[in-house]
Coordinates of C-alpha atoms and ligand atoms in Angstrom, one line a residue:
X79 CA 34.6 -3.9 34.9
X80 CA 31.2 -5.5 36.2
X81 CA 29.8 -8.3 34.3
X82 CA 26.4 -8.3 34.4
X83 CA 25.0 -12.0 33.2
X84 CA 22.2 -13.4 35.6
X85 CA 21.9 -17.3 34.0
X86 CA 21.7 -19.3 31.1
X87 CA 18.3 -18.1 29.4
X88 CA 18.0 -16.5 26.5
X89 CA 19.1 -12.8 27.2
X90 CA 17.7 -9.8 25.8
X91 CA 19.6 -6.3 26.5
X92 CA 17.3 -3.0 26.0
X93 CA 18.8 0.2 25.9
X94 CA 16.8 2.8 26.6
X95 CA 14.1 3.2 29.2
X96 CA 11.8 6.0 27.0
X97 CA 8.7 4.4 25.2
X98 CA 10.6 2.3 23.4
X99 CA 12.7 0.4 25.1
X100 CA 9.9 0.0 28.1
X101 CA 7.4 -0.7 26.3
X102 CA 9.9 -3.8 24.4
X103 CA 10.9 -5.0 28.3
X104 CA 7.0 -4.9 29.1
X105 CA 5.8 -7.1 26.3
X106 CA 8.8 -9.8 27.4
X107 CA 7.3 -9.8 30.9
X108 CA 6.0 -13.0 30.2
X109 CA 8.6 -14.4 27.9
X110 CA 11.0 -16.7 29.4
X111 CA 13.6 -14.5 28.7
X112 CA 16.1 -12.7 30.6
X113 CA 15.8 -8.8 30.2
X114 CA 18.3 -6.3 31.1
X115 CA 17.3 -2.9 30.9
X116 CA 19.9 -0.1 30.3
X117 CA 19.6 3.5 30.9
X118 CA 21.5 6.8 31.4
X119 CA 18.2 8.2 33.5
X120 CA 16.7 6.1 36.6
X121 CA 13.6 7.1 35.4
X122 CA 10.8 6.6 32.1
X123 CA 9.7 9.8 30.8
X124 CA 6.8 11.0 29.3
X125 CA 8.0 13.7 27.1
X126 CA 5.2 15.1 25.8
X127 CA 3.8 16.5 29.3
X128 CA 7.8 18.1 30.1
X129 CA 5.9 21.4 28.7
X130 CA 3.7 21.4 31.9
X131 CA 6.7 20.3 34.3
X132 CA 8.5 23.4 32.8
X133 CA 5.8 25.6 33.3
X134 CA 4.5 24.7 36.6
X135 CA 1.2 22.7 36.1
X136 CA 3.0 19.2 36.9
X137 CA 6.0 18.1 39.1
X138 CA 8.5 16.0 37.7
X139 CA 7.7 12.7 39.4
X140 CA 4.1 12.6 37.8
X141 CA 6.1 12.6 34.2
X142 CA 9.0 10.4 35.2
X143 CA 8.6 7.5 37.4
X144 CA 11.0 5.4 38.3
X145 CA 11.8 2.4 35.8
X146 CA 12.4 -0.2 38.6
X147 CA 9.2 0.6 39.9
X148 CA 7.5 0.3 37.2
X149 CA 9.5 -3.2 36.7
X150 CA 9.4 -3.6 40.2
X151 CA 6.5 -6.9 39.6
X152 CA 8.3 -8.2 36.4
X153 CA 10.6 -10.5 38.0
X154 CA 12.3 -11.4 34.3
X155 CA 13.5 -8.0 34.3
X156 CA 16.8 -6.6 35.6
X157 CA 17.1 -2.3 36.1
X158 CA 21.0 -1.4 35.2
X159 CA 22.1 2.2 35.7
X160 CA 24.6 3.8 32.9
X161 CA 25.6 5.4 29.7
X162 CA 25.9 3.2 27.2
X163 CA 29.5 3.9 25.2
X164 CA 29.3 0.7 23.0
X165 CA 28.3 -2.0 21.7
X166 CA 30.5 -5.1 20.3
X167 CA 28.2 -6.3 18.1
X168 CA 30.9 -9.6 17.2
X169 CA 30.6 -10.2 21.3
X170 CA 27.5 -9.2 21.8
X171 CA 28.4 -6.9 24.4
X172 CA 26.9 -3.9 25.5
X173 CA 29.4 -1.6 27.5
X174 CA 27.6 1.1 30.0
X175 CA 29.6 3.7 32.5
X176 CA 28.7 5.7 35.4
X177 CA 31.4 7.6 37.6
X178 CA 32.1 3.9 39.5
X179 CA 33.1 2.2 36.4
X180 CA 31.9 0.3 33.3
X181 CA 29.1 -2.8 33.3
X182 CA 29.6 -5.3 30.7
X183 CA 26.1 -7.4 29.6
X184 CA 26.5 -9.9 27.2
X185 CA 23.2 -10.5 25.2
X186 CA 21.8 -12.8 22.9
X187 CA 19.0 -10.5 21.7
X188 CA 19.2 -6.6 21.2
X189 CA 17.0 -3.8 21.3
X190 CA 18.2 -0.3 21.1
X191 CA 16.0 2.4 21.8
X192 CA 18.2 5.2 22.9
X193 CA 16.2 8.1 21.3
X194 CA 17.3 11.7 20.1
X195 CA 18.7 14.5 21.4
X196 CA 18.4 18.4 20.2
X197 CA 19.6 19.8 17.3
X198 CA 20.5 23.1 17.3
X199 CA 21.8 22.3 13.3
X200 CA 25.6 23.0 13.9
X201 CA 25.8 25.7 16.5
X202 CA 26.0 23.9 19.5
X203 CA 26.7 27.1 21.6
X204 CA 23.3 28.2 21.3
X205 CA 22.7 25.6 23.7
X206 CA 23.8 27.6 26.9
X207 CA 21.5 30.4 26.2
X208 CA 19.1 28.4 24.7
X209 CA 18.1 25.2 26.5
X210 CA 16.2 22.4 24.5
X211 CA 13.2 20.2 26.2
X212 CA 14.4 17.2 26.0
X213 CA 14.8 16.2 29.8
X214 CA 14.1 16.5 33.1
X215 CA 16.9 18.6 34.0
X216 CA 15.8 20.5 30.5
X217 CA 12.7 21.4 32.2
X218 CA 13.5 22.2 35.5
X219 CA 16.2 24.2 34.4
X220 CA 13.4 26.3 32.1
X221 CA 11.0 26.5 34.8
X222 CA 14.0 28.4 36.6
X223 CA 14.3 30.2 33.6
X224 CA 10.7 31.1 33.4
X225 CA 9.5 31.6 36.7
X226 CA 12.5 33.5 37.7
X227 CA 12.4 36.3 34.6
X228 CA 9.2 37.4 35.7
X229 CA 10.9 37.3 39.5
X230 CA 13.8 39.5 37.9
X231 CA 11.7 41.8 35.8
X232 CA 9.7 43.3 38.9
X233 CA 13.4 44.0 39.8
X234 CA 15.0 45.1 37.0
X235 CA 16.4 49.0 37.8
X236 CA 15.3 50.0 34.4
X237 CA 12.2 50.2 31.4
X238 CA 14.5 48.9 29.0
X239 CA 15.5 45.7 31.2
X240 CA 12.5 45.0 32.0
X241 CA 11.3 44.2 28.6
X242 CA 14.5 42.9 28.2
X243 CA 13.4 39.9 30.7
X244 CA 9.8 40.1 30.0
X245 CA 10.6 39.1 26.3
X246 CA 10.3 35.8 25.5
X247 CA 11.3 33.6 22.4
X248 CA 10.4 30.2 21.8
X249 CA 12.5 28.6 18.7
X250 CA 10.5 26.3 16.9
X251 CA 6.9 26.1 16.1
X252 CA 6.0 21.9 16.3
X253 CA 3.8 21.0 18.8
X254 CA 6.4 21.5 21.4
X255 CA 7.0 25.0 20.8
X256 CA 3.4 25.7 19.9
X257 CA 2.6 23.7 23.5
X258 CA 5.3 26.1 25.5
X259 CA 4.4 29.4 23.9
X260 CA 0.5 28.8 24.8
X261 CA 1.7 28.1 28.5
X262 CA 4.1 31.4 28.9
X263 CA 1.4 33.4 27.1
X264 CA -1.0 31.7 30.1
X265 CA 1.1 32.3 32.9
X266 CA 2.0 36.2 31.9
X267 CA -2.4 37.1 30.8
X268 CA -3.8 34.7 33.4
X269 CA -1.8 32.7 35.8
X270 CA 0.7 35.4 37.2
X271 CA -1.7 38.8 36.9
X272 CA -1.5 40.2 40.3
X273 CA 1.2 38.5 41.7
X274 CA 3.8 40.5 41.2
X275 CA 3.0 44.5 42.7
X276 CA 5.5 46.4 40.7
X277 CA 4.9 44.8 37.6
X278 CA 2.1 43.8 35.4
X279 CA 2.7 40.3 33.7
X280 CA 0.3 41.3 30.5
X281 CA 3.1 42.7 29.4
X282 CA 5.3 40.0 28.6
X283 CA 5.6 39.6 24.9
X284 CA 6.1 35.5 23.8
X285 CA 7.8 35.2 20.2
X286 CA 7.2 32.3 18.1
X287 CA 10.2 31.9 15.6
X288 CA 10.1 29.4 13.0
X289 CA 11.4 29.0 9.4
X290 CA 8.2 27.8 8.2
X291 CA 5.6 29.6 6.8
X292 CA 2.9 28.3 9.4
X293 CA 2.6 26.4 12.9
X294 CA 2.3 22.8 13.6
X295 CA 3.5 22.2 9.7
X296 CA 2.8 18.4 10.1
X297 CA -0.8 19.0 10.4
X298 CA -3.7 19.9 8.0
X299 CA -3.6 23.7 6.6
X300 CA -6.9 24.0 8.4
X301 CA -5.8 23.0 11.5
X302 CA -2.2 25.3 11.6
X303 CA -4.4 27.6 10.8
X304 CA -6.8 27.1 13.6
X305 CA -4.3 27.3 16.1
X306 CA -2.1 30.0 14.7
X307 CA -5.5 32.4 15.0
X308 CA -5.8 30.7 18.8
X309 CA -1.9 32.1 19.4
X310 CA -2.2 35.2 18.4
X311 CA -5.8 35.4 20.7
X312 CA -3.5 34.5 23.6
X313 CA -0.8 37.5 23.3
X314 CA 1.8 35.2 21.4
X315 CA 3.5 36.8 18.9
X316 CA 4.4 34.6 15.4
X317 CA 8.0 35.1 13.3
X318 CA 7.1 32.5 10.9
X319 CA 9.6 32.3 7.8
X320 CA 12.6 33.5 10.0
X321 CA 15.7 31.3 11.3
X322 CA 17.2 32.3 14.1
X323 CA 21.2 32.8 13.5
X324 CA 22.1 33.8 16.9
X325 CA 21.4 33.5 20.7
X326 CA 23.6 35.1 23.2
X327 CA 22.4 35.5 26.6
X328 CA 20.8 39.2 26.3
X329 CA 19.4 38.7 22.7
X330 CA 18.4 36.9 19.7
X331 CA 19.2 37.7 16.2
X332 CA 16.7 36.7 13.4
X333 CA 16.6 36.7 9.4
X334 CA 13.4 37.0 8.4
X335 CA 11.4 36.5 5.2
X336 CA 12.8 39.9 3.5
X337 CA 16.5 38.6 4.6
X338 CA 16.7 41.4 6.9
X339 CA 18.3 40.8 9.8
X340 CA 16.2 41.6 13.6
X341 CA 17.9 41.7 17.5
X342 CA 15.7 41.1 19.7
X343 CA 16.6 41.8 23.5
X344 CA 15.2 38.6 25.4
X345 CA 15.9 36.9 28.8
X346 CA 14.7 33.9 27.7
X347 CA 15.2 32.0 24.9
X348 CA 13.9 27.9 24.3
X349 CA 14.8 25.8 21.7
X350 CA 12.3 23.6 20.4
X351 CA 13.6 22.9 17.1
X352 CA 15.5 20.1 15.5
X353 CA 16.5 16.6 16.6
X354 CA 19.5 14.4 16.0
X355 CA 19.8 10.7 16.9
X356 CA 21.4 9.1 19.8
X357 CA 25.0 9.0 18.9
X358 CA 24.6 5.0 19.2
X359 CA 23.1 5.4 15.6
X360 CA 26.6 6.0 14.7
X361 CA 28.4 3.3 16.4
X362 CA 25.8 0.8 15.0
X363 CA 26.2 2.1 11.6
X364 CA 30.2 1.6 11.6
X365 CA 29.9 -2.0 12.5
X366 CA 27.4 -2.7 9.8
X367 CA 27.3 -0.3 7.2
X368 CA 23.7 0.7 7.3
X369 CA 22.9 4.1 6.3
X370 CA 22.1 7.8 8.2
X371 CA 20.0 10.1 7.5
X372 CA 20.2 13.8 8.0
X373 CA 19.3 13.1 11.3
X374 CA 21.9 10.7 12.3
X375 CA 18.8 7.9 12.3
X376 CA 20.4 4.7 11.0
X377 CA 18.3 2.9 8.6
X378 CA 16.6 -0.5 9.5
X379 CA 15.3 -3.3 7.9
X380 CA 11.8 -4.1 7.5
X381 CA 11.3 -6.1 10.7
X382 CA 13.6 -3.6 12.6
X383 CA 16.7 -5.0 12.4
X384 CA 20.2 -4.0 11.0
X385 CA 22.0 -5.1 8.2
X386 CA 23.6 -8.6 8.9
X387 CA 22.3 -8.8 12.7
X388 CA 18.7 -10.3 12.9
X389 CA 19.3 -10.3 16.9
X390 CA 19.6 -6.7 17.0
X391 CA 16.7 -3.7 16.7
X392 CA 16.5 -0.7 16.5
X393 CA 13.0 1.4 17.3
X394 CA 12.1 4.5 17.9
X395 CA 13.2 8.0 17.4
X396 CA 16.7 6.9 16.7
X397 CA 15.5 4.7 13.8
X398 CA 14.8 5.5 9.8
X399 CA 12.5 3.4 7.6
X400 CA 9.1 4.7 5.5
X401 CA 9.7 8.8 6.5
X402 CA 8.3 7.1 9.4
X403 CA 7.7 10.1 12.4
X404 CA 9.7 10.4 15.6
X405 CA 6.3 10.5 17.5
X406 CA 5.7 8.2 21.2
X407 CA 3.7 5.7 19.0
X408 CA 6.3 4.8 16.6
X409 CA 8.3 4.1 19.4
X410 CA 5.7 2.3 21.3
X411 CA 4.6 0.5 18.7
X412 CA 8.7 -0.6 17.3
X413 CA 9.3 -1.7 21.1
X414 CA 6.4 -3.9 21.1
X415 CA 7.3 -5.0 17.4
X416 CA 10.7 -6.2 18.3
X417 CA 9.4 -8.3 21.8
X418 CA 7.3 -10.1 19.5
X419 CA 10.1 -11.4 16.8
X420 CA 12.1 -12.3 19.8
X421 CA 9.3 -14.3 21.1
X422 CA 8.4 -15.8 17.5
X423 CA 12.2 -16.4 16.6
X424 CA 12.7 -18.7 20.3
X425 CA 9.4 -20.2 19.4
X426 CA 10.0 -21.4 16.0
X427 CA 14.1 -20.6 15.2
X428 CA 14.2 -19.8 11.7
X429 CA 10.8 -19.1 11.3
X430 CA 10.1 -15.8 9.4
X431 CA 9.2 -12.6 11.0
X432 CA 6.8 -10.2 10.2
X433 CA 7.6 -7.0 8.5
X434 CA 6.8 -4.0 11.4
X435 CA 3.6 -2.0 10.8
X436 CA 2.7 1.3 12.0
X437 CA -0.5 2.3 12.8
X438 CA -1.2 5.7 12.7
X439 CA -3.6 6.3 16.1
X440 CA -3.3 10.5 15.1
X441 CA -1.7 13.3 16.4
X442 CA -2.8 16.6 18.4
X443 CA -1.1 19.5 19.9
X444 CA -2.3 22.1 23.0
X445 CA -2.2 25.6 22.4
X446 CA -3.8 26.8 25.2
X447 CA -6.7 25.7 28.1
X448 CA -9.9 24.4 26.1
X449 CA -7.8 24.8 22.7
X450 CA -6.1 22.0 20.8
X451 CA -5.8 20.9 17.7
X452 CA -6.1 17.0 16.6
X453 CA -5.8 15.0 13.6
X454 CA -7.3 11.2 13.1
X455 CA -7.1 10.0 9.7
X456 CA -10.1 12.0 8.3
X457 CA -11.3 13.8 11.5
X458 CA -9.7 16.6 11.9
X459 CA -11.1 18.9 15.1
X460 CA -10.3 22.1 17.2
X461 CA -10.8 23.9 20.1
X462 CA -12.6 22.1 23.5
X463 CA -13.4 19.2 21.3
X464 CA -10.0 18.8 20.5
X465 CA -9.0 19.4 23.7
X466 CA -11.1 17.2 25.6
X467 CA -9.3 14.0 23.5
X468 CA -5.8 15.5 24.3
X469 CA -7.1 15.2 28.2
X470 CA -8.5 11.7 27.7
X471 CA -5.6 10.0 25.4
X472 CA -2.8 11.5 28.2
X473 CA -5.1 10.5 31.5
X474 CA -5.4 7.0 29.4
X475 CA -1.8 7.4 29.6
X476 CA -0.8 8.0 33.4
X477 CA -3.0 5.5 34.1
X478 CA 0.1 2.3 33.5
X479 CA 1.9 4.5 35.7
X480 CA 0.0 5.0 38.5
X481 CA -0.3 8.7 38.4
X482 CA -3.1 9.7 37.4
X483 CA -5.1 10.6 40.6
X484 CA -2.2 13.6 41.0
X485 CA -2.3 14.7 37.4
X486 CA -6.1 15.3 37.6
X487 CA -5.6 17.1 40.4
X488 CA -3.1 19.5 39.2
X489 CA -4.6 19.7 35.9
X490 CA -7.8 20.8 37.6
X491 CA -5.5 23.4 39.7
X492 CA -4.3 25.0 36.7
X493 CA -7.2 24.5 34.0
X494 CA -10.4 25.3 36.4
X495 CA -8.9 27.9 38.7
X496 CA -5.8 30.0 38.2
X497 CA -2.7 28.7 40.2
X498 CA 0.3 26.7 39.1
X499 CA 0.8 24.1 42.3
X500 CA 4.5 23.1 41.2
X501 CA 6.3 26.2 40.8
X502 CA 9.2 25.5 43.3
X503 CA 12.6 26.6 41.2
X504 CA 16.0 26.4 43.1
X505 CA 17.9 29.5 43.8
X506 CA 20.5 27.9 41.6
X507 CA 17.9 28.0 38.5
X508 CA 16.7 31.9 39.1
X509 CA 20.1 33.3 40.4
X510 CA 23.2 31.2 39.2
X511 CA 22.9 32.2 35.4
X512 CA 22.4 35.8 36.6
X513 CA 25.1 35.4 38.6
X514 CA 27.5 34.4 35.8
X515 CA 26.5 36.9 33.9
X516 CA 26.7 39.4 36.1
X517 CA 30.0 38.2 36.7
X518 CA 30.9 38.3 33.1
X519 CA 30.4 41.6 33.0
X520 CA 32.1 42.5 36.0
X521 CA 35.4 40.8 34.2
X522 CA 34.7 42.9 31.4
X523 CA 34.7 46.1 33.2
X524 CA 37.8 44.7 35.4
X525 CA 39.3 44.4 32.0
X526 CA 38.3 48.4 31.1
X527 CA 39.3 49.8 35.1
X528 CA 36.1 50.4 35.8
X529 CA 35.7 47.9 39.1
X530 CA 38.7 47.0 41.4
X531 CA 39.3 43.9 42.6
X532 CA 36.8 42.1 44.9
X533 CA 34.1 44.9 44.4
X534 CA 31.4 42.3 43.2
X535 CA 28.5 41.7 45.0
X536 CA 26.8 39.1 46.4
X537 CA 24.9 38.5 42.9
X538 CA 27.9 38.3 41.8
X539 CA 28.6 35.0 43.7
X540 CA 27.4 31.8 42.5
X541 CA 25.2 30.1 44.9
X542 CA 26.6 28.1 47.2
X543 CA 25.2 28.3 50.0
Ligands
FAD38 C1 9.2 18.0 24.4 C2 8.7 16.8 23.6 C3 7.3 16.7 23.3 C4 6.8 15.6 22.6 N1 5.5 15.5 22.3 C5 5.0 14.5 21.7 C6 3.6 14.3 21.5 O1 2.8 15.1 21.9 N2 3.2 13.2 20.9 C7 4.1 12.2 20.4 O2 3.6 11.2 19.9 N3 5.4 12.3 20.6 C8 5.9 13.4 21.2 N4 7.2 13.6 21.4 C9 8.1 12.6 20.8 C10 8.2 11.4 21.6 O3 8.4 11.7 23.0 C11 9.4 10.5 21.1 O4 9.1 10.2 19.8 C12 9.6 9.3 22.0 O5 10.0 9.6 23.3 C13 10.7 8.4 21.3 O6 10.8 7.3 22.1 P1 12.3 6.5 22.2 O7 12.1 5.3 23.1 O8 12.8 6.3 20.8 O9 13.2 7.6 22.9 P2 13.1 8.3 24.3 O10 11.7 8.2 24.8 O11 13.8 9.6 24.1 O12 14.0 7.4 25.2 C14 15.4 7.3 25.1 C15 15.9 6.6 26.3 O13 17.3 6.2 26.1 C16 18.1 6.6 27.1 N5 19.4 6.8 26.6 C17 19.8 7.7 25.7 N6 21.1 7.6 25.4 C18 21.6 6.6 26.1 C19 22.8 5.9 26.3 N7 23.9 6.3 25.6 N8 22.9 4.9 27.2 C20 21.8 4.6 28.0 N9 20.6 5.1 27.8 C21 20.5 6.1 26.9 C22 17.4 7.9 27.7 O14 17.8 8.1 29.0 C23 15.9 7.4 27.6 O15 15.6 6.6 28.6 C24 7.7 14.7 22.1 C25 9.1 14.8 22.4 C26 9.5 15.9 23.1 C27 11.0 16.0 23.4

């Protein structure tokens, strides 16, 4: 075991380096504190804009910079590498592992900001044939996905297999499904036409799958509205009040509204739908009996903290309190929150702290290029209008991170002209799951007599090479 513990100052340990916890080690830059950073991923990431890396209009590096060098300048700030697996909260400890062994940082202030991951409510084997968006590797894997059924259906020895991988089914219809839908349905009718010369793209159909009645529930009527017409202008096709009850990897089964059950034949299938808490909600809750919701979000107190532990915070998507949303600003907002009681409480110990407020800066989805929907308090627009704030708020964004100059110019790649510039996919992505399944089935027919032994072919090998 590693002991991490760099002095005497007051330490603060942040786990997590999403919006929240960053945005908590950023306000402490000038705080005489000591600040370790803990993360499973070497990089931030913006996850709003992993739509875009999964469908070929950004690269990963302009959504994910490194968190050391964005911490590179704040010399109160320490970078550690590793999984967090628990947390003592009697020591104070925070235990972290990678493959070389387990770090140990003692803390005298805690902020915990490890986030959410996908739900796919209690059948986790969807997951294979389903992959959520909740990562890099998430989206890089579904740009594989993507990009390389369009590959396979120019290939595909048959009518019926080719709709097969031209079909498309997006599970969930929040602004991250709504976002991924729009940007298949753009690559099949605009980006991709005439690419491929044995197969015409415009025939792809994208299913939109959601138990709700409408699209982008959380927003105004007027505005789901709005953007379900927009979908439906842009070739995607909407299941709304139907669950999805099964996902193998040559179909999807749906219930829909009547209670009749549907199979649709797809080649790939995304799961935007559902999120469940960091399992560190868990852990926390055990050592100090605060509640979880539905979620797995642990309740916290007013100013953030748990039961008992006024050192300790929770913010962000792994956090309950108000119905509050698990939306960037929350997080933002909770990280900053907490960086400012630590300062208050080693500027005046025993002083009170204020309760957190959330303010609500609005929320806005893309559908497609020149459409989104946005919502401000009262102001409620669509279309270029819409989408023109969408461009400014996320430019505004990739500003901190110094990415912005390659953003504009992809975005101007893909929005003004036709082209994707960050297609790349690794034979691995396109070929591997093929692979498997072709080999699958070649077991299968072992299993029946049908092959001999060592009659696969090379699709049949995983690639190595
Ligand atoms: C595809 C997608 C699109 C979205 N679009 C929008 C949008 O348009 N607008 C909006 O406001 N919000 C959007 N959100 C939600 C928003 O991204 C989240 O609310 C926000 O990221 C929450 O911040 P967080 O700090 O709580 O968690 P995260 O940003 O998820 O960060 C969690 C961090 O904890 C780390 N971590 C997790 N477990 C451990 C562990 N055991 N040990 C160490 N480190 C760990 C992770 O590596 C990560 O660095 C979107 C989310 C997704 C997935």
């Amino acid at each position: 075991m590693v002991a991490n513990n760099h002095g005497s100052t007051h330490r603060v340990a942040v786990i997590g380096s999403g919006f929240g916890g960053l945005a908590a080690a950023r306000s402490l830059a000038r705080v005489e504190v000591e600040v370790t950073l803990i993360s499973r991923t070497s990089h931030h990431l913006f996850q709003p804009l992993l739509y875009q890396v999964a469908t070929g209009v950004l690269s990963e590096g302009e959504i994910a910079p490194s968190t050391r060098d964005v911490l590179r300048r704040q010399r109160n700030a320490h970078v550690v590498l590793g999984k967090v697996v628990d947390i003592d909260l009697a020591r104070r400890q925070v235990y972290s592992r990678t493959v070389l062994g387990t770090t140990v940082t003692p803390y005298d202030s805690l902020v915990v900001a490890a986030g959410a991951g996908q739900s796919y409510f209690g059948n986790p084997q969807f997951a294979e044939f389903a992959p959520g968006m909740k990562t890099i590797d998430d989206a890089l894997e579904l740009r594989g996905r993507i990009f390389g059924a369009f590959e396979l259906a120019e290939l595909a020895p048959d009518e019926r297999e080719r709709e097969r991988l031209m079909t498309f089914v997006v599970v969930g219809a929040g602004p991250t499904g709504v976002e991924m839908a729009g940007q298949i349905a753009e690559l099949a009718h605009r980006t991709l036409v005439g690419a491929f010369r044995d197969l015409d793209t415009r025939t792809a159909r994208i299913l939109l799958v959601d138990g709700a009645e409408h699209v982008l529930p959380m927003f105004a009527p007027s505005l789901s509205l709005a953007a379900e017409a927009q979908l439906r202008d842009i070739g995607v096709t909407l299941h709304l009040g139907s669950r999805v009850v099964d996902v193998s990897a040559r179909q999807v089964t749906l219930v829909g509204p009547d209670g009749a059950a549907e199979t649709l034949p797809s080649g790939t299938c995304i799961w935007a739908a559902g999120v469940e808490a960091s399992p560190l909600a868990r852990l926390l809750a055990e050592q100090t009996g605060a509640s979880l919701d539905r979620a797995g979000r642990i309740a916290v107190g007013a100013d953030l903290t748990l039961p008992g532990h006024p050192e300790v915070y929770v913010v962000g998507d792994m956090m309950s309190l108000d119905a509050l949303p698990g939306v960037a600003q929350v997080a933002i907002q909770g990280g900053r929150h907490a960086a400012a009681s630590i300062r208050t409480r080693l500027d005046a110990p025993g002083a009170p702290v204020a309760p957190f407020r959330y303010r609500n800066k609005g929320s806005m989805a893309t559908i497609s290029r020149f459409h989104a929907v946005a919502e401000m308090g009262r102001v409620r627009l669509r279309g270029p209008a819409a989408w023109g704030i969408w461009l400014g708020v996320h430019l505004a964004y990739l500003v901190g991170f110094g990415n912005r100059a390659a953003a504009v110019f992809h975005w101007t790649v893909s929005f003004l002209g036709r082209r994707r510039s960050q297609r790349t996919s690794s034979y691995q992505q396109v070929f591997g799951r093929l692979a498997l399944e072709l080999a699958g089935r070649e077991v299968a027919a072992r299993a029946r007599g049908e092959v001999a032994a060592g009659d696969a072919g090379d699709d049949a090998q995983p690639a190595a090479s």
